[in-house]
Coordinates of C-alpha atoms and ligand atoms in Angstrom, one line a residue:
Chain A
X1 CA -0.1 0.4 0.4
X2 CA 2.9 2.2 0.1
X3 CA 3.1 3.8 -3.5
X4 CA 6.6 5.9 -5.1
X5 CA 6.2 9.2 -6.0
X6 CA 8.5 11.0 -7.4
X7 CA 9.5 14.4 -6.7
X8 CA 11.4 16.6 -9.5
X9 CA 13.6 20.1 -8.3
X10 CA 12.0 23.1 -10.6
X11 CA 13.9 26.1 -11.4
X12 CA 11.3 28.9 -11.3
X13 CA 12.2 29.5 -14.8
X14 CA 9.3 30.1 -18.0
X15 CA 9.0 26.5 -19.7
X16 CA 10.7 24.1 -17.7
X17 CA 7.3 22.4 -15.9
X18 CA 6.2 22.6 -19.9
X19 CA 9.3 20.2 -20.7
X20 CA 9.0 18.2 -18.0
X21 CA 6.1 17.4 -18.9
X22 CA 6.6 16.9 -22.6
X23 CA 8.9 14.5 -21.6
X24 CA 6.4 12.0 -19.4
X25 CA 3.8 12.7 -22.7
X26 CA 6.6 11.2 -25.2
X27 CA 7.2 8.7 -22.9
X28 CA 3.7 7.7 -22.4
X29 CA 3.7 8.0 -18.7
X30 CA 0.4 9.3 -17.6
X31 CA 0.2 11.8 -14.4
X32 CA -2.6 10.3 -12.3
X33 CA -1.2 13.1 -9.0
X34 CA 0.7 15.8 -8.6
X35 CA 1.5 19.3 -6.8
X36 CA 4.0 21.6 -6.5
X37 CA 5.8 23.1 -3.1
X38 CA 7.2 26.3 -4.2
X39 CA 10.0 29.1 -2.9
X40 CA 10.6 32.3 -4.3
X41 CA 13.1 30.9 -6.7
X42 CA 12.7 26.9 -6.8
X43 CA 10.2 24.5 -6.9
X44 CA 9.7 21.0 -5.8
X45 CA 7.2 19.0 -7.7
X46 CA 5.7 15.7 -6.1
X47 CA 3.5 13.4 -8.7
X48 CA 1.8 10.3 -8.9
X49 CA 2.8 8.5 -12.6
X50 CA 1.3 5.6 -14.2
X51 CA 5.1 4.1 -14.4
X52 CA 7.1 5.3 -12.0
X53 CA 10.7 3.9 -12.7
X54 CA 10.3 4.7 -16.4
X55 CA 9.3 8.1 -15.4
X56 CA 11.9 8.7 -12.8
X57 CA 15.2 6.8 -15.9
X58 CA 13.4 9.6 -18.4
X59 CA 14.2 12.3 -16.2
X60 CA 17.0 11.5 -14.7
X61 CA 18.4 11.1 -18.5
X62 CA 17.1 14.8 -19.3
X63 CA 19.5 16.1 -16.2
X64 CA 16.2 16.7 -13.9
X65 CA 16.8 16.1 -10.3
X66 CA 14.6 13.5 -9.3
X67 CA 14.9 11.6 -5.7
X68 CA 11.3 8.8 -5.3
X69 CA 9.5 8.8 -2.1
X70 CA 7.1 6.4 -0.2
X71 CA 3.6 8.0 0.1
X72 CA 0.3 6.4 1.5
X73 CA -2.6 7.3 -0.7
X74 CA -6.5 7.4 1.9
X75 CA -9.4 7.3 -0.2
X76 CA -11.8 9.3 1.7
X77 CA -15.4 9.3 0.9
X78 CA -17.4 13.0 0.2
X79 CA -19.0 13.9 3.0
X80 CA -18.7 16.3 6.3
X81 CA -16.3 15.3 8.7
X82 CA -14.3 12.2 6.5
X83 CA -11.1 13.9 6.4
X84 CA -10.9 15.3 9.7
X85 CA -11.5 11.6 11.2
X86 CA -8.7 10.3 9.3
X87 CA -6.4 13.1 10.4
X88 CA -7.6 12.6 13.6
X89 CA -6.6 9.5 13.8
X90 CA -3.4 10.3 12.7
X91 CA -2.6 12.8 15.3
X92 CA -4.2 10.7 17.9
X93 CA -1.4 7.8 17.2
X94 CA 1.5 10.4 17.2
X95 CA 2.3 10.3 13.4
X96 CA 3.0 13.5 12.3
X97 CA 2.7 15.0 8.2
X98 CA 5.0 16.1 6.4
X99 CA 2.9 17.4 4.0
X100 CA -0.6 16.4 2.0
X101 CA -1.9 17.3 -1.4
X102 CA -5.2 15.2 -2.5
X103 CA -7.2 14.9 -6.3
X104 CA -10.5 13.2 -6.5
X105 CA -11.4 10.9 -9.1
X106 CA -14.5 10.5 -11.1
X107 CA -16.5 8.8 -8.5
X108 CA -16.9 11.4 -6.8
X109 CA -14.5 10.5 -3.7
X110 CA -11.7 12.0 -2.8
X111 CA -7.9 10.3 -3.1
X112 CA -5.9 12.1 -0.5
X113 CA -1.8 11.7 -0.5
X114 CA 0.1 11.7 2.5
X115 CA 4.2 11.8 3.5
X116 CA 5.1 10.8 6.4
X117 CA 8.5 9.4 7.9
X118 CA 6.7 6.6 8.6
X119 CA 4.1 5.2 6.4
X120 CA 4.3 1.7 7.7
X121 CA 2.5 3.0 11.0
X122 CA 0.0 5.1 9.7
X123 CA -1.4 2.3 7.0
X124 CA -1.8 0.3 10.2
X125 CA -3.8 2.6 12.1
X126 CA -5.5 3.5 9.7
X127 CA -6.1 0.6 8.2
X128 CA -7.9 -1.3 12.1
X129 CA -9.9 2.1 11.5
X130 CA -11.3 0.4 8.4
X131 CA -10.5 3.5 6.0
X132 CA -9.6 3.0 2.3
X133 CA -5.7 3.0 0.8
X134 CA -5.1 2.8 -2.8
X135 CA -3.1 -0.3 -3.6
X136 CA -0.1 0.0 -5.4
X137 CA -1.2 -1.9 -8.3
X138 CA -4.5 0.4 -8.9
X139 CA -3.1 4.3 -8.8
X140 CA 0.0 3.2 -11.3
X141 CA -2.9 2.4 -13.8
X142 CA -5.2 5.2 -13.6
Chain B
X1 CA 64.7 10.9 1.0
X2 CA 66.7 13.8 0.5
X3 CA 67.9 14.6 -3.1
X4 CA 69.8 17.4 -2.3
X5 CA 70.1 17.5 1.9
X6 CA 72.8 20.3 1.9
X7 CA 70.5 22.6 0.1
X8 CA 67.6 21.8 0.7
X9 CA 67.7 21.1 4.5
X10 CA 70.1 24.4 5.4
X11 CA 69.7 27.0 7.6
X12 CA 68.0 29.8 6.4
X13 CA 70.0 31.8 7.2
X14 CA 72.8 30.7 5.3
X15 CA 70.6 30.0 2.0
X16 CA 70.2 33.4 2.2
X17 CA 74.0 34.9 2.7
X18 CA 73.5 32.0 -0.2
X19 CA 70.5 33.9 -2.3
X20 CA 72.3 37.4 -1.9
X21 CA 75.3 36.1 -3.7
X22 CA 73.6 34.2 -6.2
X23 CA 70.9 37.2 -6.9
X24 CA 73.8 40.3 -6.9
X25 CA 75.6 38.0 -9.3
X26 CA 72.9 37.6 -11.7
X27 CA 72.0 41.2 -11.6
X28 CA 75.9 42.1 -12.8
X29 CA 75.1 39.7 -16.0
X30 CA 71.9 40.6 -16.8
X31 CA 72.7 44.4 -16.6
X32 CA 75.7 43.5 -19.1
X33 CA 74.1 41.5 -21.2
X34 CA 70.4 42.2 -21.6
X35 CA 69.8 45.3 -22.7
X36 CA 65.9 45.6 -21.7
X37 CA 67.1 44.8 -18.2
X38 CA 70.2 47.6 -17.9
X39 CA 67.7 50.1 -19.1
X40 CA 65.3 49.9 -16.6
X41 CA 67.7 49.7 -13.8
X42 CA 69.7 52.7 -15.0
X43 CA 65.9 54.5 -15.2
X44 CA 65.8 53.7 -11.0
X45 CA 68.7 54.9 -11.2
X46 CA 70.2 51.4 -10.0
X47 CA 74.0 50.2 -10.4
X48 CA 74.9 46.8 -10.6
X49 CA 77.1 47.7 -7.2
X50 CA 74.1 48.4 -5.3
X51 CA 72.1 44.7 -5.2
X52 CA 74.8 43.1 -2.8
X53 CA 72.5 41.0 0.1
X54 CA 68.8 40.5 -0.4
X55 CA 67.6 43.3 1.4
X56 CA 67.9 44.9 -1.6
X57 CA 65.8 42.7 -3.5
X58 CA 62.6 45.0 -2.9
X59 CA 64.5 47.5 -4.7
X60 CA 64.3 45.9 -8.1
X61 CA 61.7 46.5 -10.5
X62 CA 59.3 43.7 -11.9
X63 CA 58.8 41.8 -15.2
X64 CA 55.6 41.2 -16.5
X65 CA 54.4 38.5 -18.8
X66 CA 54.2 41.6 -21.5
X67 CA 58.3 42.9 -20.8
X68 CA 58.1 38.8 -22.4
X69 CA 55.9 39.9 -25.2
X70 CA 57.3 42.8 -26.2
X71 CA 60.9 41.5 -26.5
X72 CA 59.6 38.1 -28.6
X73 CA 61.5 35.5 -29.4
X74 CA 65.2 36.2 -28.1
X75 CA 65.0 39.8 -25.9
X76 CA 65.6 38.8 -22.8
X77 CA 68.3 36.0 -23.7
X78 CA 72.0 36.7 -21.8
X79 CA 74.1 34.3 -24.2
X80 CA 73.7 34.0 -28.0
X81 CA 72.4 31.5 -29.5
X82 CA 75.4 29.3 -29.7
X83 CA 75.1 29.1 -25.8
X84 CA 71.5 28.1 -26.0
X85 CA 70.8 24.3 -26.4
X86 CA 66.6 24.0 -26.0
X87 CA 63.7 26.2 -26.4
X88 CA 60.4 26.2 -25.3
X89 CA 57.1 28.3 -25.7
X90 CA 53.4 28.4 -23.6
X91 CA 50.8 29.1 -26.2
X92 CA 49.6 32.6 -25.2
X93 CA 45.4 32.5 -24.9
X94 CA 45.9 36.5 -26.3
X95 CA 48.9 37.6 -29.2
X96 CA 52.8 35.2 -28.6
X97 CA 53.7 33.0 -27.4
X98 CA 56.2 32.8 -24.7
X99 CA 59.2 31.8 -25.3
X100 CA 61.7 30.4 -22.8
X101 CA 65.9 28.9 -23.1
X102 CA 67.9 27.2 -21.7
X103 CA 71.8 26.0 -21.2
X104 CA 73.0 23.6 -20.4
X105 CA 73.6 23.7 -17.0
X106 CA 69.6 25.1 -17.7
X107 CA 69.2 21.6 -18.1
X108 CA 71.3 20.3 -15.3
X109 CA 69.5 22.8 -12.8
X110 CA 66.4 21.7 -13.8
X111 CA 67.0 18.0 -13.9
X112 CA 68.2 18.5 -10.9
X113 CA 65.2 20.2 -9.6
X114 CA 63.1 17.5 -10.9
X115 CA 65.1 14.9 -9.5
X116 CA 64.5 16.7 -6.5
X117 CA 61.1 16.4 -6.5
X118 CA 60.4 13.4 -7.9
X119 CA 62.3 12.3 -4.6
X120 CA 60.2 14.2 -2.2
X121 CA 57.6 12.0 -3.8
X122 CA 59.9 8.5 -3.2
X123 CA 60.4 7.9 -6.6
X124 CA 64.2 6.0 -6.8
X125 CA 65.6 4.7 -9.3
X126 CA 63.5 1.2 -8.6
X127 CA 60.5 3.2 -10.1
X128 CA 59.3 2.8 -13.5
X129 CA 57.3 6.2 -14.3
X130 CA 55.2 6.9 -16.5
X131 CA 55.4 10.3 -18.5
X132 CA 52.3 11.4 -19.8
X133 CA 52.7 14.8 -19.7
X134 CA 52.5 16.2 -23.6
X135 CA 56.6 16.3 -25.0
X136 CA 57.2 18.8 -27.0
X137 CA 57.2 22.7 -26.7
X138 CA 55.6 22.1 -23.3
X139 CA 57.4 21.4 -20.4
X140 CA 55.7 19.2 -18.5
X141 CA 56.7 16.2 -20.3
X142 CA 60.8 16.6 -21.2
X143 CA 61.3 18.1 -17.2
X144 CA 59.6 14.9 -16.0
X145 CA 61.5 13.1 -18.5
X146 CA 65.1 14.6 -17.3
X147 CA 64.4 14.9 -13.3
X148 CA 63.3 11.1 -13.8
X149 CA 66.3 10.0 -15.5
X150 CA 68.9 11.9 -13.0
X151 CA 67.1 10.1 -10.4
X152 CA 67.8 6.5 -12.2
X153 CA 64.1 5.8 -12.8
X154 CA 63.2 3.7 -16.1
X155 CA 61.3 6.7 -17.7
X156 CA 58.6 6.0 -20.1
X157 CA 58.3 8.3 -22.8
X158 CA 54.3 8.0 -24.0
X159 CA 53.9 12.0 -23.7
X160 CA 49.5 12.8 -23.4
X161 CA 46.6 11.1 -24.9
X162 CA 46.2 7.4 -27.0
X163 CA 43.9 6.4 -23.4
X164 CA 44.6 2.9 -24.7
X165 CA 48.0 2.3 -25.3
X166 CA 48.9 4.3 -21.6
X167 CA 46.8 1.3 -19.8
X168 CA 48.6 -1.3 -21.2
X169 CA 52.1 -0.2 -20.8
X170 CA 50.8 0.6 -17.4
X171 CA 49.8 -3.2 -17.1
X172 CA 52.2 -4.2 -19.1
X173 CA 55.2 -2.7 -17.7
X174 CA 54.5 -2.4 -14.4
X175 CA 54.4 1.2 -14.2
X176 CA 55.0 2.2 -10.8
X177 CA 54.9 6.2 -10.9
X178 CA 52.0 8.4 -13.3
X179 CA 53.0 12.4 -14.0
X180 CA 49.8 14.0 -15.7
X181 CA 47.8 16.6 -15.3
X182 CA 45.6 15.5 -12.7
X183 CA 42.3 16.0 -15.0
X184 CA 44.5 13.2 -17.2
X185 CA 45.0 11.5 -14.3
X186 CA 41.3 11.4 -13.1
X187 CA 40.0 10.2 -16.2
X188 CA 43.1 6.9 -16.6
X189 CA 41.9 6.0 -13.1
X190 CA 37.9 6.6 -14.9
X191 CA 39.3 3.9 -17.9
X192 CA 40.7 1.2 -15.7
X193 CA 37.2 0.9 -14.1
X194 CA 35.2 1.3 -17.6
X195 CA 37.8 -1.6 -19.2
X196 CA 37.7 -3.7 -16.1
X197 CA 41.6 -4.3 -15.5
X198 CA 42.4 -5.3 -12.5
X199 CA 43.4 -3.3 -9.6
X200 CA 46.4 -5.8 -8.9
X201 CA 47.6 -5.8 -12.4
X202 CA 48.4 -2.2 -11.5
X203 CA 51.6 -1.7 -9.7
X204 CA 51.0 2.0 -9.9
X205 CA 52.5 3.7 -5.8
X206 CA 52.7 7.3 -6.7
X207 CA 51.5 9.9 -9.1
X208 CA 53.1 13.7 -9.8
X209 CA 50.3 16.2 -10.9
X210 CA 50.5 19.6 -11.8
X211 CA 50.2 22.3 -15.1
X212 CA 46.5 22.4 -13.9
X213 CA 44.1 23.9 -11.2
X214 CA 43.2 21.5 -9.0
X215 CA 41.8 20.8 -5.5
X216 CA 41.8 18.5 -2.3
X217 CA 38.8 16.8 -3.7
X218 CA 40.0 15.2 -7.1
X219 CA 43.7 14.3 -5.2
X220 CA 41.1 12.3 -3.1
X221 CA 39.4 10.8 -6.3
X222 CA 42.3 10.3 -7.9
X223 CA 43.2 8.6 -5.4
X224 CA 40.7 6.4 -5.0
X225 CA 40.4 5.5 -8.4
X226 CA 44.4 5.0 -9.2
X227 CA 44.9 3.3 -5.4
X228 CA 48.0 6.0 -5.2
X229 CA 48.9 8.7 -3.5
X230 CA 49.0 12.7 -5.6
X231 CA 51.8 14.6 -5.2
X232 CA 51.4 18.0 -6.1
X233 CA 53.8 19.6 -8.5
X234 CA 54.1 23.9 -9.4
X235 CA 56.0 25.0 -12.3
X236 CA 55.8 27.3 -15.1
X237 CA 58.0 28.2 -18.0
X238 CA 59.1 31.6 -17.2
X239 CA 61.2 30.1 -13.8
X240 CA 62.2 26.7 -15.5
X241 CA 59.5 24.7 -16.3
X242 CA 58.4 22.1 -13.6
X243 CA 59.6 22.0 -10.2
X244 CA 59.6 25.1 -9.4
X245 CA 58.2 23.5 -5.7
X246 CA 56.7 20.1 -4.7
X247 CA 54.9 18.8 -1.9
X248 CA 56.8 16.4 0.2
X249 CA 55.3 13.1 2.5
X250 CA 54.0 16.0 4.5
X251 CA 51.5 17.6 1.8
X252 CA 51.1 20.3 3.9
X253 CA 52.5 22.5 0.7
X254 CA 54.9 22.7 -2.0
X255 CA 58.5 23.2 -0.9
X256 CA 60.0 26.2 -3.0
X257 CA 63.8 25.2 -4.2
X258 CA 64.6 28.8 -3.1
X259 CA 68.1 27.8 -4.1
X260 CA 67.1 28.8 -7.2
X261 CA 64.0 30.2 -7.3
X262 CA 63.8 32.8 -5.3
X263 CA 60.2 34.4 -3.6
X264 CA 58.2 37.0 -2.8
X265 CA 54.8 37.3 -2.4
X266 CA 53.5 41.1 -3.1
X267 CA 50.2 43.0 -2.9
X268 CA 49.3 42.9 -6.9
X269 CA 48.2 46.2 -6.6
X270 CA 50.7 48.4 -5.2
X271 CA 53.6 45.7 -5.0
X272 CA 54.5 46.4 -1.3
X273 CA 56.7 42.8 0.2
X274 CA 54.3 41.1 2.7
X275 CA 55.4 38.6 5.1
X276 CA 55.1 35.3 5.1
X277 CA 51.7 34.0 5.8
X278 CA 49.7 36.6 4.1
X279 CA 48.2 35.8 0.8
X280 CA 49.4 37.5 -2.2
X281 CA 50.8 37.6 -5.5
X282 CA 53.2 35.4 -6.0
X283 CA 57.0 36.5 -7.9
X284 CA 60.1 34.8 -8.8
X285 CA 63.3 35.2 -8.8
X286 CA 65.0 32.6 -10.9
X287 CA 68.8 33.8 -9.8
X288 CA 71.1 30.9 -10.8
X289 CA 69.2 30.7 -14.6
X290 CA 71.5 31.0 -17.0
X291 CA 69.7 31.6 -20.8
X292 CA 67.5 34.1 -19.4
X293 CA 67.5 35.1 -15.9
X294 CA 64.3 37.2 -14.9
X295 CA 64.1 40.4 -11.9
X296 CA 61.3 39.3 -10.2
X297 CA 58.8 37.6 -12.1
X298 CA 55.1 38.4 -11.7
X299 CA 53.2 34.9 -11.7
X300 CA 49.8 36.5 -11.5
X301 CA 49.1 33.4 -8.8
X302 CA 47.4 34.1 -5.9
X303 CA 49.3 32.6 -2.8
X304 CA 50.1 32.0 1.2
X305 CA 54.3 31.1 2.0
X306 CA 55.0 29.8 5.4
X307 CA 58.8 29.3 6.4
X308 CA 58.6 27.6 9.6
X309 CA 60.8 24.0 9.4
X310 CA 58.4 21.1 7.8
X311 CA 58.2 17.2 9.5
X312 CA 60.1 16.0 6.9
X313 CA 63.2 17.6 7.5
X314 CA 63.4 20.7 4.5
X315 CA 63.9 23.9 5.7
X316 CA 62.8 26.0 2.2
X317 CA 59.5 28.0 2.2
X318 CA 56.6 26.0 1.5
X319 CA 54.0 28.0 -0.6
X320 CA 50.3 26.7 -0.6
X321 CA 48.0 25.8 -3.4
X322 CA 47.4 28.4 -5.4
X323 CA 43.9 30.2 -4.3
X324 CA 43.4 32.1 -8.0
X325 CA 45.2 34.3 -10.7
X326 CA 45.0 37.8 -10.0
X327 CA 43.5 37.7 -13.1
X328 CA 40.4 35.7 -11.6
X329 CA 39.9 38.2 -8.9
X330 CA 37.0 40.6 -8.5
X331 CA 36.5 43.9 -6.3
X332 CA 33.1 43.3 -5.1
X333 CA 32.1 46.7 -2.3
X334 CA 36.0 47.0 -2.2
X335 CA 36.3 42.9 -1.1
X336 CA 38.8 40.8 -3.3
X337 CA 37.1 37.8 -4.1
X338 CA 38.4 34.7 -5.6
X339 CA 35.9 32.4 -7.2
X340 CA 38.4 29.3 -6.0
X341 CA 36.9 30.3 -2.4
X342 CA 33.9 29.3 -3.1
X343 CA 35.0 26.5 -4.2
X344 CA 37.0 25.7 -1.4
X345 CA 33.4 25.8 0.5
X346 CA 31.6 23.8 -1.7
X347 CA 33.7 21.0 -1.5
X348 CA 34.1 21.5 2.2
X349 CA 30.2 20.8 2.3
X350 CA 29.2 17.2 2.2
X351 CA 26.0 18.8 0.8
X352 CA 27.1 20.7 -2.5
X353 CA 29.2 19.5 -5.4
X354 CA 31.5 22.1 -6.9
X355 CA 29.7 23.5 -9.6
X356 CA 28.8 26.7 -9.2
X357 CA 28.4 30.5 -11.1
X358 CA 29.5 34.1 -9.7
X359 CA 27.1 37.0 -11.1
X360 CA 28.5 40.4 -10.3
X361 CA 26.0 43.0 -11.2
X362 CA 26.0 46.5 -9.8
X363 CA 22.7 48.2 -9.4
X364 CA 22.5 52.2 -8.5
X365 CA 26.0 51.5 -7.5
X366 CA 26.2 48.9 -4.9
X367 CA 27.3 45.6 -6.6
X368 CA 25.5 43.0 -5.4
X369 CA 27.6 39.0 -6.0
X370 CA 24.7 35.9 -7.2
X371 CA 26.0 32.5 -6.5
X372 CA 24.3 30.2 -8.8
X373 CA 24.8 25.8 -7.2
X374 CA 23.8 22.7 -8.8
X375 CA 21.4 20.6 -6.8
X376 CA 22.9 17.6 -5.9
X377 CA 20.9 15.0 -6.6
X378 CA 22.3 13.0 -3.7
X379 CA 20.7 15.0 -1.3
X380 CA 18.0 16.9 -3.2
X381 CA 15.1 17.1 -0.6
X382 CA 11.8 16.8 -1.5
X383 CA 10.8 19.4 1.6
X384 CA 11.6 22.7 1.1
X385 CA 12.4 23.8 3.9
X386 CA 15.4 21.2 3.6
X387 CA 16.7 23.0 1.0
X388 CA 16.0 26.6 2.2
X389 CA 17.7 25.5 4.6
X390 CA 20.4 23.7 2.6
X391 CA 20.6 27.4 0.8
X392 CA 21.2 29.5 3.8
X393 CA 23.6 27.3 5.0
X394 CA 25.8 27.7 1.6
X395 CA 25.0 30.9 1.6
X396 CA 26.4 32.0 5.2
X397 CA 29.5 29.8 4.4
X398 CA 30.6 31.9 1.5
X399 CA 29.5 35.2 3.2
X400 CA 32.1 33.9 6.2
X401 CA 34.8 32.9 4.0
X402 CA 34.7 35.9 1.4
X403 CA 34.1 38.5 4.0
X404 CA 30.6 40.1 1.8
X405 CA 27.1 38.9 1.6
X406 CA 25.6 37.3 -1.3
X407 CA 22.6 35.5 -2.3
X408 CA 22.4 31.7 -3.0
X409 CA 20.4 30.3 -5.6
X410 CA 19.9 26.5 -6.3
X411 CA 20.0 25.7 -9.6
X412 CA 19.0 22.2 -12.0
X413 CA 21.8 19.5 -11.8
X414 CA 24.3 20.4 -15.3
X415 CA 22.9 23.6 -15.9
X416 CA 26.2 25.5 -15.1
X417 CA 28.2 25.2 -18.1
X418 CA 30.9 22.6 -18.0
X419 CA 34.1 22.2 -19.9
X420 CA 37.3 20.3 -20.0
X421 CA 39.7 23.2 -19.5
X422 CA 38.6 26.7 -17.5
X423 CA 35.0 25.9 -16.7
X424 CA 33.4 30.1 -17.2
X425 CA 32.5 30.7 -13.3
X426 CA 32.3 34.0 -13.1
X427 CA 29.5 36.6 -15.5
X428 CA 30.6 39.6 -14.0
X429 CA 27.8 42.6 -15.7
X430 CA 29.2 45.9 -14.0
X431 CA 30.3 48.6 -16.3
X432 CA 33.8 49.0 -16.1
Ligands
ZN1 ZN1 58.6 18.7 3.8

């Protein structure tokens, strides 16, 4: 249930992001989810892609600094309080979240990407509370 | 082992006396044989009799690279062509090459100082030395060659290039010492791995590297790749070629063969002589040189000298690795800044690699310095606050090294231009 997320260092200059998406598109790599964390002069693109090994390889070849990190993807039903409930479980178990971002899928429910230093522990407590997590196999084919 | 204990371990006072005698004799010699120097000394009201000891050295005028160009090709020679047995030349980046001539005695002296240098690296007649410096007009190849023969080692005069042949002979002949530029040594080290040559077939134990600037980081890398101890040798053709100074086993700077090459450190702006330990431009007076002795030749290399007796027993002064060239020096807000200082900071930090670019701008009459540093993948964190922390750490380390503030900007790997020789490290956008 651990998902491999790719993080790419990007300078804040025009067209750089387009170059990256172009490379992925040429190689038939789908981006399932992404977010950009930025500072004044650089950004970090974090994304979940269909073929992480291939994406890592082609981006490195093109000179990008790429880092692979483990994240978990939590499926949150589209009703009030559901995200609050999930985050409450993590916090009660002292599991700190480094960052998170969300994307919604067609069935009207949201998927939340969560980065924590202890992904296995997060998976354990969330599963104990019957919360749904995305399987690696599912997301890589989205 | 010390090749010439008498001169290399001489008491400094006695050495100074000998230097003074040699200086005095040399000044008389150029007065009588080189019109250029006679005229220059006359302009300053100096006669040969005025130069009697080392105390009189600062009275003498400097010689610059431009003086060599103006007297191209043989204008500074003290002897007629019949006395010259060798000519070398270095290609200038602009205009005419710099020509140097040698008498028979000059070649013998040069062989002697290179023999001293090789001995510092532990080379004896039991060694097989592969000289992969270029042979030809460049002084590297022949300089090492004659010195190695003087020691009695077996010389492989292979010259530079032809990597396959280098590796083949290194294996078949069992070379124990490699002499070349540090970048070629690193290249050969990588080629050994690529060609999957067995480590035990390589018998190298020491390397003698010079003729281009290199860093402690490169030393570690070369030592790891080749399984050797790497030594730094310094020289310039105007003075003699390789063998002006050389590192001993202690590797705490390069011992200058002061009995032949009298060193000084000066303030490059004022010409004032600086005491030991201070950073400035290195100046040499090769007092025993016959064909082309120069008076206070300005090398444009910036370094420091240290005169404390070395652990190895030698009393000769040690010069630090040059921190840069006077030509590379930037003056930012009145402070002297060298790109190599930035490089040193980046090499010292474990999280960065030395790929950087300095950009100087002037806005509202105020100089600003921006330093781009490439993010290295192995240290790339995917959290903004960690990267910002790294950026601030580099910024403060560079700030305390340079003594002025700068803005560090992290850039993508591979974006700063690389080149085999001189990498572009500085963009100065100020109107001069
Ligand atoms: Zn020493």
